[in-house]
């Protein structure tokens, strides 16, 4: 299980803290579709994704889902332990998008470590900052969504020109086409990948769902 | 200046840390309209609001502003020191909405404290969690914005019924009218207040900007 490889703060823990973390961690398996965490009343603990994929989303009062981010191998799910932070006032639902194996660290054990160790506390801040960044990016996309449409339109254009599903194109070239920054394009392509629209490989982009790309592209013409 | 009253972790610091924080803190004044922090390249430090009001917002590529939250007396502005957290990948602009006095804690001093003290690190997480909660609430409003319109419509209706600008109505009664929870209504009323639409007093709501309330209310009929 090698728990130490999942936590960058491991080297800063003392022996008692390491033993505590190790003995409290347990392995859980969730089938595709299972809900691991359903809002703030549910305070299971931190999940470390060993393999599979988790999706974090919110539900509006009207039942509309909004996917916030996804967690893949080695990612750590902090919000399933959000009860350990008083200032978190929102509910996130975490569900398995594929059969998923996780390591569960109970909330009380993690909380105790956070209170004892600045390294653990700062790591927790970094995790929250990363998820906060995901959400800020998503909000910008939702409010000013143009790049997604323009990127989809460009990929379809290249596909028509090229004839194949696998486009031999680099992120740099796409960015140049769109008048955007390479990092911004890379982030959007990764988002397309987690949405199942494309598969990314070194120097190529493979289109997986042309219908949905067409729908996205149509938005840019509206 | 009583710096200790602004930081709940003060009692957990040792003497050297206290002296360091005290001697590094400096008082700054900003006029209404001044920009205190302009994106992630600018890493001034933490601002503690002594009096006045700060507004945190983002700018889209097209130059559209989005107000994320406001900071009032005793609030602490973390994102003006966002460089101390590697995982923060978004840019926030902080500007003074009124003449504002702040206490500035330089980023390097705060970072050192965060690395030494679990109490400081956990306090930082709590600050980030509070701002994350603000943003999640805002995103829900933006995507599923109904309550704001319905609340504006209800206030205007009461105003028409009642004749005056000051409505003798409690948050509970408003919540009952709207079929919503009291806390949700209180949060929205506070948002209306920071937007200058209403003034809240015990047991009453005073309408300050009827034109903008009408605009908001019109959305619910669309």
CSV table of C-alpha atoms in Angstrom, one decimal:
chain,number,residue,atom,x,y,z
A,1,UNK,CA,0.0,0.0,0.0
A,2,UNK,CA,3.0,2.3,0.6
A,3,UNK,CA,1.0,5.0,2.3
A,4,UNK,CA,4.1,7.2,2.6
A,5,UNK,CA,4.2,7.7,-1.2
A,6,UNK,CA,0.8,9.4,-1.2
A,7,UNK,CA,1.5,12.1,1.4
A,8,UNK,CA,4.3,14.6,0.6
A,9,UNK,CA,4.4,15.5,4.3
A,10,UNK,CA,5.3,12.0,5.4
A,11,UNK,CA,9.0,12.9,6.0
A,12,UNK,CA,7.9,15.7,8.4
A,13,UNK,CA,5.8,13.4,10.6
A,14,UNK,CA,7.2,11.8,13.7
A,15,UNK,CA,7.0,8.0,14.3
A,16,UNK,CA,3.9,8.2,16.4
A,17,UNK,CA,2.1,10.2,13.8
A,18,UNK,CA,3.2,7.9,11.0
A,19,UNK,CA,1.9,4.8,13.0
A,20,UNK,CA,-1.4,6.6,13.7
A,21,UNK,CA,-1.9,7.5,10.0
A,22,UNK,CA,-1.0,4.0,8.8
A,23,UNK,CA,-3.1,2.1,11.3
A,24,UNK,CA,-6.2,4.4,10.6
A,25,UNK,CA,-6.0,4.1,6.8
A,26,UNK,CA,-8.3,1.6,5.3
A,27,UNK,CA,-8.9,0.4,1.8
A,28,UNK,CA,-12.3,0.7,0.2
A,29,UNK,CA,-13.7,-0.2,-3.2
A,30,UNK,CA,-16.6,1.6,-4.8
A,31,UNK,CA,-18.4,0.5,-7.9
A,32,UNK,CA,-19.0,2.8,-10.8
A,33,UNK,CA,-21.9,5.1,-9.9
A,34,UNK,CA,-21.5,4.7,-6.1
A,35,UNK,CA,-21.7,7.9,-4.1
A,36,UNK,CA,-18.8,8.2,-1.7
A,37,UNK,CA,-19.8,11.5,-0.1
A,38,UNK,CA,-23.1,13.3,-0.1
A,39,UNK,CA,-22.8,16.8,1.3
A,40,UNK,CA,-21.4,18.3,4.4
A,41,UNK,CA,-23.4,16.3,6.9
A,42,UNK,CA,-21.5,13.3,5.8
A,43,UNK,CA,-17.9,13.4,7.2
A,44,UNK,CA,-16.3,10.2,6.2
A,45,UNK,CA,-12.7,11.4,5.9
A,46,UNK,CA,-10.1,12.0,3.2
A,47,UNK,CA,-10.0,9.7,0.2
A,48,UNK,CA,-6.8,9.0,-1.6
A,49,UNK,CA,-7.6,7.7,-5.1
A,50,UNK,CA,-5.5,4.5,-5.7
A,51,UNK,CA,-7.1,3.8,-9.1
A,52,UNK,CA,-10.3,4.6,-10.9
A,53,UNK,CA,-12.0,8.0,-11.2
A,54,UNK,CA,-14.1,10.2,-8.9
A,55,UNK,CA,-16.3,13.1,-9.9
A,56,UNK,CA,-17.1,16.0,-7.6
A,57,UNK,CA,-20.2,17.9,-8.3
A,58,UNK,CA,-22.9,20.2,-6.8
A,59,UNK,CA,-26.6,19.9,-7.0
A,60,UNK,CA,-28.8,23.0,-7.4
A,61,UNK,CA,-32.1,23.4,-5.6
A,62,UNK,CA,-33.7,22.3,-8.8
A,63,UNK,CA,-31.6,19.2,-9.0
A,64,UNK,CA,-29.2,20.4,-11.7
A,65,UNK,CA,-25.8,18.9,-11.5
A,66,UNK,CA,-22.6,20.9,-12.1
A,67,UNK,CA,-19.3,18.9,-12.4
A,68,UNK,CA,-16.6,20.8,-10.5
A,69,UNK,CA,-13.6,18.6,-11.1
A,70,UNK,CA,-12.4,15.0,-11.3
A,71,UNK,CA,-10.0,13.1,-9.1
A,72,UNK,CA,-7.7,10.5,-10.7
A,73,UNK,CA,-4.9,8.3,-9.4
A,74,UNK,CA,-3.0,9.7,-6.4
A,75,UNK,CA,-5.4,12.7,-6.1
A,76,UNK,CA,-6.7,13.4,-2.6
A,77,UNK,CA,-10.3,14.3,-2.0
A,78,UNK,CA,-10.4,16.8,0.8
A,79,UNK,CA,-14.1,17.8,0.7
A,80,UNK,CA,-15.3,14.4,1.9
A,81,UNK,CA,-13.7,15.6,5.2
A,82,UNK,CA,-14.9,19.2,4.9
A,83,UNK,CA,-16.4,19.0,8.4
A,84,UNK,CA,-12.9,19.4,9.7
A,85,UNK,CA,-13.0,22.9,8.4
A,86,UNK,CA,-15.6,25.2,9.9
A,87,UNK,CA,-15.5,27.7,7.2
A,88,UNK,CA,-16.6,25.4,4.4
A,89,UNK,CA,-20.3,26.2,3.9
A,90,UNK,CA,-21.0,24.4,0.7
A,91,UNK,CA,-22.0,20.8,-0.2
A,92,UNK,CA,-20.2,18.7,-2.7
A,93,UNK,CA,-21.1,15.3,-3.8
A,94,UNK,CA,-18.4,12.8,-4.7
A,95,UNK,CA,-19.3,9.8,-6.9
A,96,UNK,CA,-17.3,7.1,-8.6
A,97,UNK,CA,-17.3,7.5,-12.3
A,98,UNK,CA,-15.4,4.2,-12.7
A,99,UNK,CA,-14.8,1.3,-10.3
A,100,UNK,CA,-12.5,3.0,-7.9
A,101,UNK,CA,-10.2,2.0,-5.1
A,102,UNK,CA,-9.5,4.5,-2.4
A,103,UNK,CA,-7.6,4.7,0.8
A,104,UNK,CA,-9.8,6.3,3.5
A,105,UNK,CA,-8.2,8.4,6.3
A,106,UNK,CA,-10.9,9.0,9.0
A,107,UNK,CA,-11.7,12.7,9.5
A,108,UNK,CA,-10.7,12.8,13.2
A,109,UNK,CA,-7.3,11.2,12.6
A,110,UNK,CA,-6.5,13.7,9.8
A,111,UNK,CA,-7.8,16.6,11.9
A,112,UNK,CA,-5.5,15.7,14.8
A,113,UNK,CA,-2.5,15.5,12.4
A,114,UNK,CA,-3.5,18.9,11.0
A,115,UNK,CA,-3.6,20.4,14.4
A,116,UNK,CA,-0.2,19.0,15.4
A,117,UNK,CA,1.7,19.5,12.2
A,118,UNK,CA,2.2,22.7,10.2
A,119,UNK,CA,3.4,20.5,7.3
A,120,UNK,CA,0.0,18.7,7.2
A,121,UNK,CA,-1.9,21.9,7.7
A,122,UNK,CA,-0.1,23.6,4.8
A,123,UNK,CA,-0.5,20.6,2.6
A,124,UNK,CA,-4.3,20.8,3.3
A,125,UNK,CA,-4.2,24.5,2.2
A,126,UNK,CA,-2.5,23.6,-1.0
A,127,UNK,CA,-5.1,20.9,-1.7
A,128,UNK,CA,-7.9,23.4,-1.1
A,129,UNK,CA,-6.1,26.0,-3.3
A,130,UNK,CA,-5.9,23.5,-6.1
A,131,UNK,CA,-9.6,22.7,-5.9
A,132,UNK,CA,-10.4,26.5,-5.6
A,133,UNK,CA,-8.4,27.0,-8.8
A,134,UNK,CA,-10.4,24.4,-10.6
A,135,UNK,CA,-13.6,26.1,-9.6
A,136,UNK,CA,-12.4,29.6,-10.5
A,137,UNK,CA,-11.4,28.2,-13.9
A,138,UNK,CA,-14.8,26.6,-14.4
A,139,UNK,CA,-16.6,29.7,-13.4
A,140,UNK,CA,-14.7,31.7,-15.9
A,141,UNK,CA,-15.5,29.1,-18.5
A,142,UNK,CA,-19.2,29.1,-17.7
A,143,UNK,CA,-19.4,32.9,-17.7
A,144,UNK,CA,-17.1,33.7,-20.6
A,145,UNK,CA,-17.3,30.4,-22.4
A,146,UNK,CA,-15.8,31.1,-25.7
A,147,UNK,CA,-12.5,29.2,-25.8
A,148,UNK,CA,-14.2,25.8,-25.4
A,149,UNK,CA,-16.4,26.5,-28.4
A,150,UNK,CA,-13.6,27.9,-30.4
A,151,UNK,CA,-11.3,25.0,-29.5
A,152,UNK,CA,-14.0,22.5,-30.5
A,153,UNK,CA,-14.6,24.3,-33.8
A,154,UNK,CA,-10.9,24.3,-34.5
A,155,UNK,CA,-10.5,20.6,-33.8
A,156,UNK,CA,-13.5,19.8,-36.1
A,157,UNK,CA,-12.0,22.0,-38.8
A,158,UNK,CA,-8.7,20.1,-38.6
A,159,UNK,CA,-10.6,16.9,-38.7
A,160,UNK,CA,-12.4,17.8,-41.9
A,161,UNK,CA,-9.1,19.0,-43.4
A,162,UNK,CA,-7.2,16.0,-42.3
A,163,UNK,CA,-9.8,13.3,-42.7
A,164,UNK,CA,-8.7,11.3,-39.7
A,165,UNK,CA,-9.8,11.2,-36.0
A,166,UNK,CA,-6.2,11.5,-34.8
A,167,UNK,CA,-5.0,15.0,-35.5
A,168,UNK,CA,-1.2,15.5,-35.5
A,169,UNK,CA,-1.3,18.9,-33.9
A,170,UNK,CA,0.6,20.3,-30.9
A,171,UNK,CA,-0.9,22.5,-28.1
A,172,UNK,CA,1.4,25.3,-29.3
A,173,UNK,CA,0.0,25.2,-32.7
A,174,UNK,CA,-3.6,25.2,-31.4
A,175,UNK,CA,-2.8,28.1,-29.1
A,176,UNK,CA,-1.4,30.0,-32.1
A,177,UNK,CA,-4.5,29.3,-34.1
A,178,UNK,CA,-6.8,30.5,-31.3
A,179,UNK,CA,-4.6,33.5,-30.3
A,180,UNK,CA,-4.5,32.0,-26.8
A,181,UNK,CA,-1.8,31.0,-24.4
A,182,UNK,CA,-0.4,27.4,-24.6
A,183,UNK,CA,-1.2,26.7,-20.9
A,184,UNK,CA,-4.8,27.8,-21.3
A,185,UNK,CA,-5.2,25.5,-24.3
A,186,UNK,CA,-3.6,22.6,-22.5
A,187,UNK,CA,-5.9,23.1,-19.6
A,188,UNK,CA,-8.9,23.1,-21.9
A,189,UNK,CA,-7.7,20.1,-23.8
A,190,UNK,CA,-7.3,18.2,-20.5
A,191,UNK,CA,-10.9,19.2,-19.6
A,192,UNK,CA,-12.1,17.9,-22.9
A,193,UNK,CA,-10.2,14.7,-22.2
A,194,UNK,CA,-11.8,14.2,-18.8
A,195,UNK,CA,-15.2,14.9,-20.4
A,196,UNK,CA,-14.4,12.1,-22.9
A,197,UNK,CA,-14.3,14.3,-25.9
A,198,UNK,CA,-10.7,13.7,-26.9
A,199,UNK,CA,-7.7,11.6,-26.0
A,200,UNK,CA,-4.4,13.4,-25.7
A,201,UNK,CA,-1.1,11.9,-26.7
A,202,UNK,CA,2.3,13.4,-27.3
A,203,UNK,CA,1.9,15.5,-30.5
A,204,UNK,CA,-1.6,14.5,-31.3
A,205,UNK,CA,-5.2,14.9,-30.3
A,206,UNK,CA,-7.7,12.1,-31.1
A,207,UNK,CA,-11.4,13.1,-31.4
A,208,UNK,CA,-13.6,10.6,-29.4
A,209,UNK,CA,-17.0,12.3,-29.5
A,210,UNK,CA,-17.6,14.3,-32.7
A,211,UNK,CA,-21.3,14.9,-32.0
A,212,UNK,CA,-20.6,16.6,-28.7
A,213,UNK,CA,-17.7,18.6,-30.2
A,214,UNK,CA,-20.2,19.8,-32.9
A,215,UNK,CA,-22.6,20.9,-30.2
A,216,UNK,CA,-19.9,22.8,-28.4
A,217,UNK,CA,-18.6,24.4,-31.6
A,218,UNK,CA,-22.2,25.5,-32.5
A,219,UNK,CA,-22.1,27.7,-29.4
A,220,UNK,CA,-19.4,29.9,-30.9
A,221,UNK,CA,-21.6,30.8,-33.8
A,222,UNK,CA,-24.6,31.7,-31.8
B,1,UNK,CA,-3.0,49.0,16.9
B,2,UNK,CA,-3.5,45.9,19.0
B,3,UNK,CA,-2.4,43.5,16.3
B,4,UNK,CA,-3.1,40.5,18.6
B,5,UNK,CA,-6.9,41.1,18.4
B,6,UNK,CA,-6.9,40.6,14.7
B,7,UNK,CA,-5.3,37.1,14.7
B,8,UNK,CA,-7.0,34.3,16.5
B,9,UNK,CA,-3.8,32.3,16.5
B,10,UNK,CA,-1.9,35.0,18.5
B,11,UNK,CA,-2.1,33.0,21.7
B,12,UNK,CA,-0.5,30.0,20.0
B,13,UNK,CA,2.6,32.0,18.8
B,14,UNK,CA,5.8,32.1,20.8
B,15,UNK,CA,7.4,35.5,21.8
B,16,UNK,CA,9.8,35.6,18.9
B,17,UNK,CA,7.0,35.0,16.4
B,18,UNK,CA,4.9,37.7,18.0
B,19,UNK,CA,7.7,40.2,17.8
B,20,UNK,CA,8.3,39.3,14.2
B,21,UNK,CA,4.7,39.7,13.2
B,22,UNK,CA,4.4,43.0,15.2
B,23,UNK,CA,7.5,44.6,13.8
B,24,UNK,CA,6.7,43.5,10.2
B,25,UNK,CA,3.1,44.8,10.2
B,26,UNK,CA,2.7,48.3,8.7
B,27,UNK,CA,-0.3,50.6,8.4
B,28,UNK,CA,-1.4,51.7,4.9
B,29,UNK,CA,-4.2,53.9,3.7
B,30,UNK,CA,-5.8,53.6,0.3
B,31,UNK,CA,-8.2,56.0,-1.3
B,32,UNK,CA,-11.5,54.9,-2.7
B,33,UNK,CA,-10.8,53.4,-6.1
B,34,UNK,CA,-7.2,52.4,-5.4
B,35,UNK,CA,-6.1,49.0,-6.5
B,36,UNK,CA,-4.3,47.1,-3.6
B,37,UNK,CA,-3.5,44.0,-5.5
B,38,UNK,CA,-3.6,43.2,-9.2
B,39,UNK,CA,-3.3,39.5,-9.9
B,40,UNK,CA,-0.9,36.8,-8.9
B,41,UNK,CA,2.4,38.5,-10.0
B,42,UNK,CA,1.8,41.0,-7.3
B,43,UNK,CA,2.6,39.5,-4.0
B,44,UNK,CA,2.4,42.3,-1.5
B,45,UNK,CA,1.2,40.4,1.6
B,46,UNK,CA,-1.8,39.9,3.8
B,47,UNK,CA,-4.1,42.8,4.3
B,48,UNK,CA,-6.1,43.1,7.6
B,49,UNK,CA,-9.0,45.6,7.0
B,50,UNK,CA,-9.0,48.1,9.9
B,51,UNK,CA,-11.8,50.2,8.4
B,52,UNK,CA,-13.3,50.9,5.0
B,53,UNK,CA,-14.2,48.3,2.4
B,54,UNK,CA,-12.4,46.2,-0.1
B,55,UNK,CA,-13.8,44.5,-3.2
B,56,UNK,CA,-12.3,41.3,-4.7
B,57,UNK,CA,-13.1,40.7,-8.3
B,58,UNK,CA,-11.9,38.9,-11.4
B,59,UNK,CA,-11.5,40.2,-14.9
B,60,UNK,CA,-12.4,38.1,-17.9
B,61,UNK,CA,-10.3,38.1,-21.1
B,62,UNK,CA,-12.8,40.5,-22.5
B,63,UNK,CA,-12.5,42.8,-19.5
B,64,UNK,CA,-15.7,41.9,-17.8
B,65,UNK,CA,-15.6,42.3,-14.0
B,66,UNK,CA,-17.1,39.8,-11.6
B,67,UNK,CA,-17.3,40.7,-8.0
B,68,UNK,CA,-16.4,37.7,-5.8
B,69,UNK,CA,-16.8,39.1,-2.3
B,70,UNK,CA,-16.2,42.1,-0.2
B,71,UNK,CA,-14.0,42.5,2.9
B,72,UNK,CA,-15.1,44.7,5.7
B,73,UNK,CA,-13.6,45.6,9.2
B,74,UNK,CA,-11.4,42.9,10.7
B,75,UNK,CA,-11.6,40.7,7.5
B,76,UNK,CA,-8.3,39.4,6.3
B,77,UNK,CA,-7.4,39.4,2.6
B,78,UNK,CA,-5.4,36.2,1.9
B,79,UNK,CA,-5.3,36.4,-1.9
B,80,UNK,CA,-3.1,39.5,-2.0
B,81,UNK,CA,-0.5,37.0,-0.7
B,82,UNK,CA,-1.6,34.1,-3.0
B,83,UNK,CA,2.0,33.7,-4.1
B,84,UNK,CA,2.7,31.9,-0.8
B,85,UNK,CA,0.5,29.1,-2.0
B,86,UNK,CA,1.7,27.3,-5.1
B,87,UNK,CA,-1.6,25.7,-5.9
B,88,UNK,CA,-3.5,29.0,-6.4
B,89,UNK,CA,-3.7,29.5,-10.2
B,90,UNK,CA,-6.1,32.3,-10.5
B,91,UNK,CA,-5.9,36.1,-10.5
B,92,UNK,CA,-7.9,38.2,-8.2
B,93,UNK,CA,-7.9,42.0,-8.1
B,94,UNK,CA,-8.5,43.8,-4.8
B,95,UNK,CA,-9.6,47.4,-4.8
B,96,UNK,CA,-10.8,49.9,-2.2
B,97,UNK,CA,-14.5,50.6,-2.5
B,98,UNK,CA,-14.2,53.2,0.2
B,99,UNK,CA,-11.2,55.0,1.8
B,100,UNK,CA,-9.7,52.1,3.6
B,101,UNK,CA,-7.0,51.5,6.2
B,102,UNK,CA,-5.3,48.2,6.3
B,103,UNK,CA,-2.5,46.5,8.2
B,104,UNK,CA,-0.1,44.9,5.8
B,105,UNK,CA,1.7,41.7,6.8
B,106,UNK,CA,4.5,41.1,4.2
B,107,UNK,CA,4.2,37.7,2.4
B,108,UNK,CA,7.5,36.3,3.4
B,109,UNK,CA,6.9,37.0,7.1
B,110,UNK,CA,3.5,35.3,7.0
B,111,UNK,CA,4.8,32.4,5.0
B,112,UNK,CA,7.5,31.8,7.6
B,113,UNK,CA,4.9,31.8,10.4
B,114,UNK,CA,2.7,29.4,8.4
B,115,UNK,CA,5.6,27.0,8.0
B,116,UNK,CA,6.5,27.1,11.7
B,117,UNK,CA,3.0,27.1,13.2
B,118,UNK,CA,0.2,24.6,12.6
B,119,UNK,CA,-2.2,27.2,14.2
B,120,UNK,CA,-1.3,29.8,11.6
B,121,UNK,CA,-1.5,27.2,8.8
B,122,UNK,CA,-4.9,26.0,9.9
B,123,UNK,CA,-6.1,29.6,10.2
B,124,UNK,CA,-5.0,30.2,6.6
B,125,UNK,CA,-7.0,27.1,5.5
B,126,UNK,CA,-10.0,28.5,7.3
B,127,UNK,CA,-9.7,31.8,5.5
B,128,UNK,CA,-9.4,30.1,2.2
B,129,UNK,CA,-12.4,27.9,3.0
B,130,UNK,CA,-14.5,31.0,3.8
B,131,UNK,CA,-13.6,32.7,0.5
B,132,UNK,CA,-14.1,29.4,-1.4
B,133,UNK,CA,-17.6,29.2,0.2
B,134,UNK,CA,-18.3,32.8,-1.0
B,135,UNK,CA,-17.4,31.8,-4.5
B,136,UNK,CA,-19.4,28.6,-4.5
B,137,UNK,CA,-22.4,30.5,-3.3
B,138,UNK,CA,-21.9,33.1,-6.0
B,139,UNK,CA,-21.5,30.5,-8.7
B,140,UNK,CA,-24.8,28.8,-7.6
B,141,UNK,CA,-26.5,32.2,-7.8
B,142,UNK,CA,-25.1,32.9,-11.2
B,143,UNK,CA,-26.1,29.5,-12.6
B,144,UNK,CA,-29.4,29.1,-10.8
B,145,UNK,CA,-30.3,32.6,-10.1
B,146,UNK,CA,-33.8,32.7,-9.1
B,147,UNK,CA,-33.8,33.5,-5.4
B,148,UNK,CA,-32.3,37.0,-6.1
B,149,UNK,CA,-35.1,37.8,-8.6
B,150,UNK,CA,-37.8,36.3,-6.4
B,151,UNK,CA,-36.5,38.2,-3.3
B,152,UNK,CA,-36.3,41.5,-5.3
B,153,UNK,CA,-39.9,40.9,-6.5
B,154,UNK,CA,-41.1,40.2,-3.0
B,155,UNK,CA,-39.5,43.3,-1.6
B,156,UNK,CA,-41.0,45.5,-4.3
B,157,UNK,CA,-44.4,43.9,-3.7
B,158,UNK,CA,-44.2,44.6,0.0
B,159,UNK,CA,-43.1,48.2,-0.8
B,160,UNK,CA,-46.2,48.7,-3.1
B,161,UNK,CA,-48.4,47.2,-0.4
B,162,UNK,CA,-46.9,49.1,2.4
B,163,UNK,CA,-46.1,52.4,0.7
B,164,UNK,CA,-42.8,53.1,2.5
B,165,UNK,CA,-39.2,52.4,1.7
B,166,UNK,CA,-38.7,50.8,5.1
B,167,UNK,CA,-40.4,47.5,5.3
B,168,UNK,CA,-41.2,46.1,8.7
B,169,UNK,CA,-40.4,42.5,7.8
B,170,UNK,CA,-38.3,39.8,9.3
B,171,UNK,CA,-36.0,37.4,7.5
B,172,UNK,CA,-38.1,34.5,8.7
B,173,UNK,CA,-41.2,36.0,7.1
B,174,UNK,CA,-39.5,36.6,3.8
B,175,UNK,CA,-38.2,33.0,3.9
B,176,UNK,CA,-41.7,31.7,4.5
B,177,UNK,CA,-43.0,33.8,1.6
B,178,UNK,CA,-40.3,32.4,-0.7
B,179,UNK,CA,-40.5,28.9,0.5
B,180,UNK,CA,-36.8,29.1,1.3
B,181,UNK,CA,-34.6,28.7,4.4
B,182,UNK,CA,-34.0,31.6,6.7
B,183,UNK,CA,-30.2,31.4,6.4
B,184,UNK,CA,-30.4,31.4,2.6
B,185,UNK,CA,-32.6,34.6,2.7
B,186,UNK,CA,-30.3,36.3,5.2
B,187,UNK,CA,-27.3,35.6,3.0
B,188,UNK,CA,-29.0,37.0,0.0
B,189,UNK,CA,-30.2,40.1,1.9
B,190,UNK,CA,-26.6,40.7,3.0
B,191,UNK,CA,-25.5,40.4,-0.5
B,192,UNK,CA,-28.2,42.9,-1.5
B,193,UNK,CA,-26.9,45.2,1.2
B,194,UNK,CA,-23.2,45.0,0.1
B,195,UNK,CA,-24.6,45.8,-3.4
B,196,UNK,CA,-26.3,48.9,-2.1
B,197,UNK,CA,-29.8,47.7,-2.9
B,198,UNK,CA,-31.1,47.6,0.7
B,199,UNK,CA,-30.1,48.5,4.3
B,200,UNK,CA,-30.8,45.9,6.9
B,201,UNK,CA,-31.8,46.7,10.4
B,202,UNK,CA,-33.3,44.6,13.2
B,203,UNK,CA,-36.8,43.7,12.0
B,204,UNK,CA,-36.7,45.9,8.9
B,205,UNK,CA,-35.4,46.1,5.4
B,206,UNK,CA,-35.0,49.5,3.8
B,207,UNK,CA,-35.0,49.7,0.0
B,208,UNK,CA,-32.2,51.9,-1.3
B,209,UNK,CA,-32.2,51.3,-5.1
B,210,UNK,CA,-35.7,50.6,-6.4
B,211,UNK,CA,-34.7,50.8,-10.0
B,212,UNK,CA,-32.1,48.0,-9.7
B,213,UNK,CA,-34.4,45.9,-7.6
B,214,UNK,CA,-37.0,46.3,-10.5
B,215,UNK,CA,-34.3,45.1,-13.0
B,216,UNK,CA,-33.5,42.1,-10.8
B,217,UNK,CA,-37.2,41.3,-10.3
B,218,UNK,CA,-37.8,41.4,-14.0
B,219,UNK,CA,-35.5,38.5,-14.4
B,220,UNK,CA,-37.9,36.2,-12.5
B,221,UNK,CA,-40.6,36.8,-15.1
B,222,UNK,CA,-38.5,36.1,-18.1
